[in-house]
Short mmCIF file of C-alpha atoms and ligand atoms in Angstrom, two decimals:
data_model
loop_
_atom_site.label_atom_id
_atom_site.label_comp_id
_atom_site.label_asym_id
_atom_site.label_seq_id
_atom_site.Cartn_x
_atom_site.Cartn_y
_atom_site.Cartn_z
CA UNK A 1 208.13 -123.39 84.31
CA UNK A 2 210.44 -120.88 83.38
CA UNK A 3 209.83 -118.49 80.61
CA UNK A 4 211.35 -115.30 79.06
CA UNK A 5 210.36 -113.10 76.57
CA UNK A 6 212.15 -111.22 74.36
CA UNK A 7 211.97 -107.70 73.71
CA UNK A 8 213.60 -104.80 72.39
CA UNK A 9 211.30 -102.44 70.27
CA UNK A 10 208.43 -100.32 70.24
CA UNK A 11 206.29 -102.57 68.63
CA UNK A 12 207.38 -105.79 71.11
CA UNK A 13 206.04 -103.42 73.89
CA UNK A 14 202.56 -103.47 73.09
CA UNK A 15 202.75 -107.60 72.83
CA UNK A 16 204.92 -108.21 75.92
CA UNK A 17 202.23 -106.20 77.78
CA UNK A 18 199.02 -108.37 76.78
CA UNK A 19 201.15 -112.05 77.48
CA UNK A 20 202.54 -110.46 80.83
CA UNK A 21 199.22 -109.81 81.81
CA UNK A 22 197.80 -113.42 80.54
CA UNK A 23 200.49 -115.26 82.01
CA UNK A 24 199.69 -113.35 85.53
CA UNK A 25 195.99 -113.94 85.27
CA UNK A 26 196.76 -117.84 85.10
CA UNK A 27 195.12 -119.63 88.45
CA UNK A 28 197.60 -119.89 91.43
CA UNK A 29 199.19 -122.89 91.51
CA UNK A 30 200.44 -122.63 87.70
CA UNK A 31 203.93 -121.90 88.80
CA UNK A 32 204.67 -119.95 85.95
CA UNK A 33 207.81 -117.96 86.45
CA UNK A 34 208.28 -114.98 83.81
CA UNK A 35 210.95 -112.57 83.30
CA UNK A 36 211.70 -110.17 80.76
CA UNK A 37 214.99 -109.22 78.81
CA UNK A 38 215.04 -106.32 77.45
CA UNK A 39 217.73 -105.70 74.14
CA UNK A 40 217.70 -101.97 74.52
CA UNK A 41 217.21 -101.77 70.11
CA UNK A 42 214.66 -98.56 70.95
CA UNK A 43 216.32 -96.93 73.73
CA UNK A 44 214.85 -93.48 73.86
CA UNK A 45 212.08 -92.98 76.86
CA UNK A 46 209.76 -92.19 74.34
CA UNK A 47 210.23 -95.14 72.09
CA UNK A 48 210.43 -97.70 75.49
CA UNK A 49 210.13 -96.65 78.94
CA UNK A 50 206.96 -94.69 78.43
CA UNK A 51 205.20 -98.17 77.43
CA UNK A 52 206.00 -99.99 80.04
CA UNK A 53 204.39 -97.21 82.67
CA UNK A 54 201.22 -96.73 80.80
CA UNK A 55 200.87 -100.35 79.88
CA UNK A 56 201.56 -101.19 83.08
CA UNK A 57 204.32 -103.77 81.77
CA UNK A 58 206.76 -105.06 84.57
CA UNK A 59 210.27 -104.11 84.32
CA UNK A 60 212.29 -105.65 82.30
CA UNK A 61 214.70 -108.41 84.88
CA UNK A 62 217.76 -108.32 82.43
CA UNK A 63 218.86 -104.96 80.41
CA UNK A 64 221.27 -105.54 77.37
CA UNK A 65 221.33 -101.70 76.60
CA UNK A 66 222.56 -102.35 73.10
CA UNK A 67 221.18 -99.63 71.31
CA UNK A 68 221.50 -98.78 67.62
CA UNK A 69 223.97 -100.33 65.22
CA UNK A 70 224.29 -101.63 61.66
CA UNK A 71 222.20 -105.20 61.73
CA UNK A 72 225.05 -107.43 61.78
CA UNK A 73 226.83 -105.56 65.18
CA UNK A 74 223.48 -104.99 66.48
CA UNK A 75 222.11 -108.49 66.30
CA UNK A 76 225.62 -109.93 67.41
CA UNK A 77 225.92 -107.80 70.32
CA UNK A 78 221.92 -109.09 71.28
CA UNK A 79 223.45 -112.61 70.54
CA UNK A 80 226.13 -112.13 72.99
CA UNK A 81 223.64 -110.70 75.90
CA UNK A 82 220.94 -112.99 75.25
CA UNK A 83 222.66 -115.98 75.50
CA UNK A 84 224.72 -114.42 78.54
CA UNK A 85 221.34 -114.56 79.98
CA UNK A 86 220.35 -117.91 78.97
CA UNK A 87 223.10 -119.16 80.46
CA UNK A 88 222.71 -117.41 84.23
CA UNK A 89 218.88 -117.95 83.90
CA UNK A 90 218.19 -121.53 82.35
CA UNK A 91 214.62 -120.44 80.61
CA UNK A 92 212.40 -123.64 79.63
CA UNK A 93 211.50 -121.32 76.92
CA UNK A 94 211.98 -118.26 75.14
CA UNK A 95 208.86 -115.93 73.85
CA UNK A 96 210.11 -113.47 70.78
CA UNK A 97 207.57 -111.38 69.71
CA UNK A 98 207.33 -109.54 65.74
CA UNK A 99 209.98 -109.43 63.24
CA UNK A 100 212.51 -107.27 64.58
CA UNK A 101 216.00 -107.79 65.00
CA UNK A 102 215.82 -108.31 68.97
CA UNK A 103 212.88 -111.06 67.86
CA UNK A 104 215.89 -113.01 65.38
CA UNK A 105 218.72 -112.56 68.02
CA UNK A 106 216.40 -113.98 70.49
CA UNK A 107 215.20 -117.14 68.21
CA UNK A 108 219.12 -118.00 67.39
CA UNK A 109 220.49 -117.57 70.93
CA UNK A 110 217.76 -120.05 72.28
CA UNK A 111 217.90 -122.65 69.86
CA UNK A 112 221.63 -122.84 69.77
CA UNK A 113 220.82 -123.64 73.77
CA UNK A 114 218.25 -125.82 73.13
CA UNK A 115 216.07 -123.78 74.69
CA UNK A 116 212.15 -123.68 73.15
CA UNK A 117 211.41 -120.94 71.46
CA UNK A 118 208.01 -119.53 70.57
CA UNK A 119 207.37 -116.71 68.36
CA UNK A 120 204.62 -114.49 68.90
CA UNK A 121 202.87 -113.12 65.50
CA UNK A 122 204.68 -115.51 63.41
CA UNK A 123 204.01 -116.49 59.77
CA UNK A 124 203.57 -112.92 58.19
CA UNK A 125 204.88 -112.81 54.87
CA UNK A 126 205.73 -109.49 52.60
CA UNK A 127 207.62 -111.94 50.00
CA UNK A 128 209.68 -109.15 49.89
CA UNK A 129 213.59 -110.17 50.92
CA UNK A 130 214.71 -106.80 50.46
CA UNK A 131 212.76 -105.66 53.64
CA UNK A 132 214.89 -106.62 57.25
CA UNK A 133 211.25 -107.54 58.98
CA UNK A 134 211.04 -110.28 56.18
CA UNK A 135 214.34 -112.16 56.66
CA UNK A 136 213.90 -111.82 60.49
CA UNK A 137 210.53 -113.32 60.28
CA UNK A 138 211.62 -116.55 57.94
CA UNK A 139 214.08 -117.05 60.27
CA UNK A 140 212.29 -116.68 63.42
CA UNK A 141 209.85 -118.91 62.29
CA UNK A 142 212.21 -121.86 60.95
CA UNK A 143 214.32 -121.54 64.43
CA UNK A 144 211.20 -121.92 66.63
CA UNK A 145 209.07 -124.72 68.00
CA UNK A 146 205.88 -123.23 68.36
CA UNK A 147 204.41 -120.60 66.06
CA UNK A 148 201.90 -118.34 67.24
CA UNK A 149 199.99 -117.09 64.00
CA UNK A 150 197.63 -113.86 64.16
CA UNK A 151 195.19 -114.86 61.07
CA UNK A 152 194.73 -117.43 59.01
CA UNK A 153 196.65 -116.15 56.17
CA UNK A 154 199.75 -116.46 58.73
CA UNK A 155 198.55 -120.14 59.19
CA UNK A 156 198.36 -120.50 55.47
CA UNK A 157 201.84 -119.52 54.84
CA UNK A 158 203.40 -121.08 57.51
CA UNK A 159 202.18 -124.21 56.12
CA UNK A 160 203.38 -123.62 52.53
CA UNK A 161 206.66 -123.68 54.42
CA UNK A 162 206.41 -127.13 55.94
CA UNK A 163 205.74 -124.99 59.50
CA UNK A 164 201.94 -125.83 59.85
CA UNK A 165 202.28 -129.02 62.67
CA UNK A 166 203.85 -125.88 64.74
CA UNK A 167 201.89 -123.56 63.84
CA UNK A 168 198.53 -122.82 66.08
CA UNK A 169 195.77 -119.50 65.07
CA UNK A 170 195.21 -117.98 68.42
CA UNK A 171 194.47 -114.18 66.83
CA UNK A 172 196.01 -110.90 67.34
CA UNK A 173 197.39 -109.81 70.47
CA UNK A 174 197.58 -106.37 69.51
CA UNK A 175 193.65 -106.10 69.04
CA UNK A 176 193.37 -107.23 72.90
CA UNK A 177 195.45 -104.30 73.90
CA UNK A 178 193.25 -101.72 71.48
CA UNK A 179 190.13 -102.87 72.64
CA UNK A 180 191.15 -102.62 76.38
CA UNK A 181 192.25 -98.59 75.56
CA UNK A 182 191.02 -97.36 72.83
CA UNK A 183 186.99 -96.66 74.99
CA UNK A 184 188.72 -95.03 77.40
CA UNK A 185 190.65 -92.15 75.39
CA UNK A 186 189.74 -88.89 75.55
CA UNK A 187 189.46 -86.74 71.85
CA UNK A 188 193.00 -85.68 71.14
CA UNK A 189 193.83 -82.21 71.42
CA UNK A 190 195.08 -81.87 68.06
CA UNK A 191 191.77 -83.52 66.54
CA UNK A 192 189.54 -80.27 65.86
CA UNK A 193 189.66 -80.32 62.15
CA UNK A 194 189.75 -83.15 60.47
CA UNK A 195 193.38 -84.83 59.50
CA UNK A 196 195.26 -87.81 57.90
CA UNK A 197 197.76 -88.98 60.09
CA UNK A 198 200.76 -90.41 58.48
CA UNK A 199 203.81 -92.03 59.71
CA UNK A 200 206.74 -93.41 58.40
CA UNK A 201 209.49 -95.54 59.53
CA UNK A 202 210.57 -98.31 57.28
CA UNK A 203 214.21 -98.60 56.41
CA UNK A 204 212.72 -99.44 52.32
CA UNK A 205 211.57 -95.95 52.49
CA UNK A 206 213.61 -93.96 54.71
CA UNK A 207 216.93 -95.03 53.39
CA UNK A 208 215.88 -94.35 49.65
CA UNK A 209 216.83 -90.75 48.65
CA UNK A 210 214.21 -91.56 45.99
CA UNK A 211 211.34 -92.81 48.06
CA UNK A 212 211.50 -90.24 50.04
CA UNK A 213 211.68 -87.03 47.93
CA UNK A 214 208.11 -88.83 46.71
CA UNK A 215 207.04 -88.94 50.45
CA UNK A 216 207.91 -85.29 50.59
CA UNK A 217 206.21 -84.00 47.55
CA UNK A 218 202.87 -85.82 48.97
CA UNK A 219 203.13 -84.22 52.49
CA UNK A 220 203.44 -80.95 50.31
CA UNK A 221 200.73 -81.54 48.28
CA UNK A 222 198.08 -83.14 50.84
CA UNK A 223 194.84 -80.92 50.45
CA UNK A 224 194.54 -81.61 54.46
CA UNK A 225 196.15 -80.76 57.84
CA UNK A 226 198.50 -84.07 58.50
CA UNK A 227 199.60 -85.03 61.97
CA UNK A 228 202.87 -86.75 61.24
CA UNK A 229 204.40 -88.56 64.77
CA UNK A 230 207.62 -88.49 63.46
CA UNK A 231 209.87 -91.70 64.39
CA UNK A 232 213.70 -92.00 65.00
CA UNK A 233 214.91 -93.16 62.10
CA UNK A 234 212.80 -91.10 59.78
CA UNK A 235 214.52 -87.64 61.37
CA UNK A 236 217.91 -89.93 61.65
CA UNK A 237 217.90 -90.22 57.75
CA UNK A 238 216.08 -87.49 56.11
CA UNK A 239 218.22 -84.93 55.20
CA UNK A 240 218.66 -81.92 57.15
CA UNK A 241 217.38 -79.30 54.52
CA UNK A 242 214.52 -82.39 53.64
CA UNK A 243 213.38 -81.72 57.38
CA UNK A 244 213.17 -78.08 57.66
CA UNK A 245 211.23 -77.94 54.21
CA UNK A 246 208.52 -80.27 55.98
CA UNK A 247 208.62 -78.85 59.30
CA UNK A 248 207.84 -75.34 56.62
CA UNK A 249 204.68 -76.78 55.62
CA UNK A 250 201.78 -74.95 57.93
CA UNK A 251 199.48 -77.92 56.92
CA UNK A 252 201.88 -80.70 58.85
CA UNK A 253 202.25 -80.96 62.42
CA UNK A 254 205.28 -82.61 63.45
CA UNK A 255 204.76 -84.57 66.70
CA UNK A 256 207.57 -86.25 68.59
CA UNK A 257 206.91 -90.27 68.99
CA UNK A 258 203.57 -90.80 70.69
CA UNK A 259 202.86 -93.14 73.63
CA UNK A 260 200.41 -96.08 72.94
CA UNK A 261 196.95 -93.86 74.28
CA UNK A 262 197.84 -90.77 72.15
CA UNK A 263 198.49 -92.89 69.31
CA UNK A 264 195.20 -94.75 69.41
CA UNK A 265 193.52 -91.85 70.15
CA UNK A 266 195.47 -90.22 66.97
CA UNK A 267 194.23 -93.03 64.56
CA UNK A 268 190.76 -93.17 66.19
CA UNK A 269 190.01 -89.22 64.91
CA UNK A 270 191.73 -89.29 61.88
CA UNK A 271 189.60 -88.81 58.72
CA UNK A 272 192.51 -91.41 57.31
CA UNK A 273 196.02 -93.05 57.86
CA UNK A 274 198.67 -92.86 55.53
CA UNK A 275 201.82 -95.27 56.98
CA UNK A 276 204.16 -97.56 55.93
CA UNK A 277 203.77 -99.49 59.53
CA UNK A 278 202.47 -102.78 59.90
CA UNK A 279 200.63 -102.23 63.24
CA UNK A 280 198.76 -98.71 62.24
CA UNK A 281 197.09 -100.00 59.03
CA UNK A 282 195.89 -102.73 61.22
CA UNK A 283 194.45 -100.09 64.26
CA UNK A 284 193.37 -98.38 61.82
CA UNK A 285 191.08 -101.50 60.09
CA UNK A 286 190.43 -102.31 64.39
CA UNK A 287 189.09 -99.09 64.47
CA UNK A 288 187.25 -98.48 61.08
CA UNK A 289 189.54 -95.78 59.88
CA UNK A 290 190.47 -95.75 56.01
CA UNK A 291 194.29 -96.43 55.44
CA UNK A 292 196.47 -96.01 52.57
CA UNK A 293 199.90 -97.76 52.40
CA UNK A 294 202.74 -96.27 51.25
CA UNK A 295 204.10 -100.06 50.33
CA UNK A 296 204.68 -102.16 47.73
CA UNK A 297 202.50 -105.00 49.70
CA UNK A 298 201.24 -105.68 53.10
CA UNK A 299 201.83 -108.70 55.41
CA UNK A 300 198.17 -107.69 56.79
CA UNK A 301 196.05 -108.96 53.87
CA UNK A 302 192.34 -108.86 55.87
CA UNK A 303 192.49 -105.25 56.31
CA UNK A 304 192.39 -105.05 52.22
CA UNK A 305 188.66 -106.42 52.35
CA UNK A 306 186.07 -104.12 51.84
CA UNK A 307 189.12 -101.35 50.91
CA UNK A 308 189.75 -100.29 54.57
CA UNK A 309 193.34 -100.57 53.60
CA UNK A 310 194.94 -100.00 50.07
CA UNK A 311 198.39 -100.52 49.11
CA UNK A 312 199.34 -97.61 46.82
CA UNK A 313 203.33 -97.22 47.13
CA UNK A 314 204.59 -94.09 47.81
CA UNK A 315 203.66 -92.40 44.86
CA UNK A 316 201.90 -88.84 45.18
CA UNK A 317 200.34 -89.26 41.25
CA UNK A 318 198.28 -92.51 43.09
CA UNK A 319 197.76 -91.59 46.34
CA UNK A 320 196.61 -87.95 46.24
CA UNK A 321 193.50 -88.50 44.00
CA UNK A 322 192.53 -91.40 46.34
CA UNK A 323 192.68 -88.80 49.36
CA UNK A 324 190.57 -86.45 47.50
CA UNK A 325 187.80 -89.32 46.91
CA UNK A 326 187.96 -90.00 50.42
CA UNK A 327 187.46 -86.75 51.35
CA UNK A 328 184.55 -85.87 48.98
CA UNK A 329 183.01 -89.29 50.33
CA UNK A 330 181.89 -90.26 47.21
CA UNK A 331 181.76 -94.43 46.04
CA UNK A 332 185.48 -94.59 47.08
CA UNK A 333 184.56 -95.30 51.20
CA UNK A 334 185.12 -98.35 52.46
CA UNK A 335 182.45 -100.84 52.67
CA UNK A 336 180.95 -102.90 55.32
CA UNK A 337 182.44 -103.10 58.83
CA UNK A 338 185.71 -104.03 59.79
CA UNK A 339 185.42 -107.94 61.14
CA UNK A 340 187.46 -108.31 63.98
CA UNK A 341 186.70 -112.06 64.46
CA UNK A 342 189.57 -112.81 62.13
CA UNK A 343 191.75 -111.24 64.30
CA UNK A 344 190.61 -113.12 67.41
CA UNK A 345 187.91 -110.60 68.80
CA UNK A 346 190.55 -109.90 71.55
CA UNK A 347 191.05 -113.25 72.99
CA UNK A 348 194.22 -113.63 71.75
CA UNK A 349 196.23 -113.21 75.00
CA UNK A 350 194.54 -115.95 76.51
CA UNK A 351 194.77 -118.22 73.71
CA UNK A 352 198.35 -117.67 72.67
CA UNK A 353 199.49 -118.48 76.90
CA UNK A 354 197.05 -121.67 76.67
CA UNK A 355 198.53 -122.69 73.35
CA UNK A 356 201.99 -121.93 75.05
CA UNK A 357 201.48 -124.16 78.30
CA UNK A 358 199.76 -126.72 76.45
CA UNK A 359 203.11 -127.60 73.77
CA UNK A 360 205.52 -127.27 76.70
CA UNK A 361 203.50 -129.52 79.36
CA UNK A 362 203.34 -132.01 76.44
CA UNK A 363 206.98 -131.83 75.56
CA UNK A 364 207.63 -132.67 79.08
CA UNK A 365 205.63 -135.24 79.92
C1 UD1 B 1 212.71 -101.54 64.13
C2 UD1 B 1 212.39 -102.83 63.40
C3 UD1 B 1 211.09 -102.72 62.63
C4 UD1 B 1 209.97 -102.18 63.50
C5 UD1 B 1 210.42 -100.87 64.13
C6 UD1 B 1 209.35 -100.29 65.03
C7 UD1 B 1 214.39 -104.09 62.75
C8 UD1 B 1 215.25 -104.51 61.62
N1 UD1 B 1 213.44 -103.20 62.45
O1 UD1 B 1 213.05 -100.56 63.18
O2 UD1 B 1 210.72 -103.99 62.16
O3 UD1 B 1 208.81 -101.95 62.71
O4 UD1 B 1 211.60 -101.12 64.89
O5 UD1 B 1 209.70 -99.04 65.50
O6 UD1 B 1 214.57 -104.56 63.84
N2 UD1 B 1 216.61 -94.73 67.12
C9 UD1 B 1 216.58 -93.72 68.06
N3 UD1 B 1 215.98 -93.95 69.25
C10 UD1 B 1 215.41 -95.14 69.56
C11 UD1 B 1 215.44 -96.16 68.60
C12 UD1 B 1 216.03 -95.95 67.38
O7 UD1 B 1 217.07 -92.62 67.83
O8 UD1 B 1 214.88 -95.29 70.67
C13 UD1 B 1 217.23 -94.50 65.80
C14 UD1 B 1 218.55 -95.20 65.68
O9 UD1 B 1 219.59 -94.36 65.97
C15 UD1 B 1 218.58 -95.64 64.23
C16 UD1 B 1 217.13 -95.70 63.82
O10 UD1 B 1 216.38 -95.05 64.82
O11 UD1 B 1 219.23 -94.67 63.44
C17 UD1 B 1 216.65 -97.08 63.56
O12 UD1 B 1 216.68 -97.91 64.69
P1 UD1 B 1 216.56 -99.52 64.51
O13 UD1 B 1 216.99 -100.18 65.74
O14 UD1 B 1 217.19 -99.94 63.23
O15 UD1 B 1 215.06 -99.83 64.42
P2 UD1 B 1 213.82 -99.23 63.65
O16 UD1 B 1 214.10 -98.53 62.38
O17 UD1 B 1 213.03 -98.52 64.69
#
């Protein structure tokens, strides 16, 4: 059986890594044949190739080398190349991981082949339209055959959209991965006094002028040292004089994009997270670290239990007096301990490649 997945950003690394490794684990004789395509959407080595070395992720077998673009020449060009692809390499299936717009590009090109196509963290839900992620994800899901949900809340919408005879709980994918690292990592050599680390990358923030003059004033006013990892399109779109005023600030450390370990072993020492990213608030719940979201919702409601996350907006008149609780460590700490078991206690690799041989090997029998 033929299968390819789908990748093309940061975020797809981390999942591609855990169902490459699944897929190879799988008893001889289960003449599984997997390649990966590659879109090129994050292009710089620090954004892509350095995942693939320390995760240990095979090459990618086709290269697109798309790179950046507006969404509609971006996800055309992917169209083009992907189905290019399909069409020299007849896949059985397709695996698109996330809600990016490699993982929609992926999802159209297939079906249109009738190819399967399986999507990998499906059935998260912002209800927001306004965000990319969200329109990339109702479409993924409504193009594919077999949906792959993280939690049961993904189950739960899914279903409210007719999806739920597709639609199988195998856990998160991305917990596997964390729990595999995150023993291993040394202290960071930043993490001597204590810190929030805060990223940003959303286009709902980083294209509003608004949004993020309000992100700027809280950097300026955190009564902390913050350890900001600062990603492409944040330093593509804020302003040049908007940069130098935060790279002013003695408090903030500006750090180039980290690779997966220093990340983790960022968000493991951090006193808290402050992010707009779907995959740090949920390392951050993994690893019992108090997160505030600078969003209007999250997609990631069991991290809100027991107020490991919070979703405060990007507003510095909010967020800054919840910092200062957190830091006095008064009644404001979380409560309880994170529970992983909703997130598939880091089985999900094996049970999202069982799931996936089990609905093709029916379909073809
Ligand atoms: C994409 C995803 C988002 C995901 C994020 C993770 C979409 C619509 N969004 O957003 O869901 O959370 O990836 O990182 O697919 N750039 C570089 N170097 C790179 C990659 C990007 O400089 O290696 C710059 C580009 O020039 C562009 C900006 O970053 O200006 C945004 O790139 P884009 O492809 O739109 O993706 P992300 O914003 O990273």
């Amino acid at each position: 059986m033929r299968l390819l997945s789908i990748v093309g950003a940061r975020p797809q690394f981390m999942k591609v890594a855990v169902i490459a490794a699944a897929l190879k684990a799988l008893p001889e004789g289960a003449e599984i044949e997997h390649r990966i395509l590659h879109t090129g959407q994050h292009y710089d080595p620090r954004m892509s190739d350095c995942f693939f070395r320390q995760l240990s992720i095979p090459d990618p077998d086709f290269h697109l080398g798309i790179g950046s673009g507006n969404h509609g020449a971006q996800t055309g060009a992917m169209l083009a190349g992907i189905e290019r692809v399909l069409s020299e390499w007849r896949a059985d299936a397709v695996i698109v991981y996330g809600d990016t717009n490699s993982t929609v590009a992926g999802a159209l090109a297939a079906a249109k082949l009738h190819v399967r196509v399986i999507h990998l963290e499906a059935g998260l839900r912002s209800f927001n339209r306004r965000m990319p992620e969200e329109i990339n994800r109702v479409a993924t899901d409504h193009l594919s055959d077999v949906l792959l949900c993280p939690t049961a809340t993904a189950i739960e919408n899914a279903q409210r959209e007719g999806l739920g005879d597709k639609s199988y709980l195998t856990g998160d994918v991305m917990l596997d991965l964390l729990l595999k690292y995150a023993a291993g990592l040394d202290p960071h050599e930043l993490a001597k006094d204590s810190y929030a680390l805060v990223t940003m990358h959303r286009a709902e923030n980083t294209d509003s002028p608004a949004r993020m003059g309000r992100f700027i004033t809280l950097l300026e006013r955190l009564p902390l040292t913050a350890i900001l990892p600062m990603h492409p399109r944040l330093r593509a779109k804020l302003p040049a004089n908007d940069l130098a005023r935060i790279e002013r600030l003695s408090h903030v450390r500006v750090l180039e994009p980290c690779d997966y370990g220093e990340m983790l072993a960022l968000e493991r020492d951090a006193c808290m997270v402050l992010t707009d990213s779907g995959g740090v608030q949920k390392e951050a719940y993994f690893l019992g670290v108090p997160c505030l979201t600078l969003r209007t919702e999250t997609e990631w409601k069991e991290t809100l239990e027991g107020g490991w996350n919070r979703v405060l907006d990007m507003n510095p008149d909010v967020v800054l007096p919840v910092v200062d609780s957190l830091l006095r460590g008064n009644g404001s700490l979380p409560k309880g301990v994170p529970d992983l078991e909703q997130f598939g206690s880091g089985r999900a690799g094996e049970a999202s490649v069982k799931t996936i041989l089990n609905s093709l090997r029916g379909e073809s029998q």
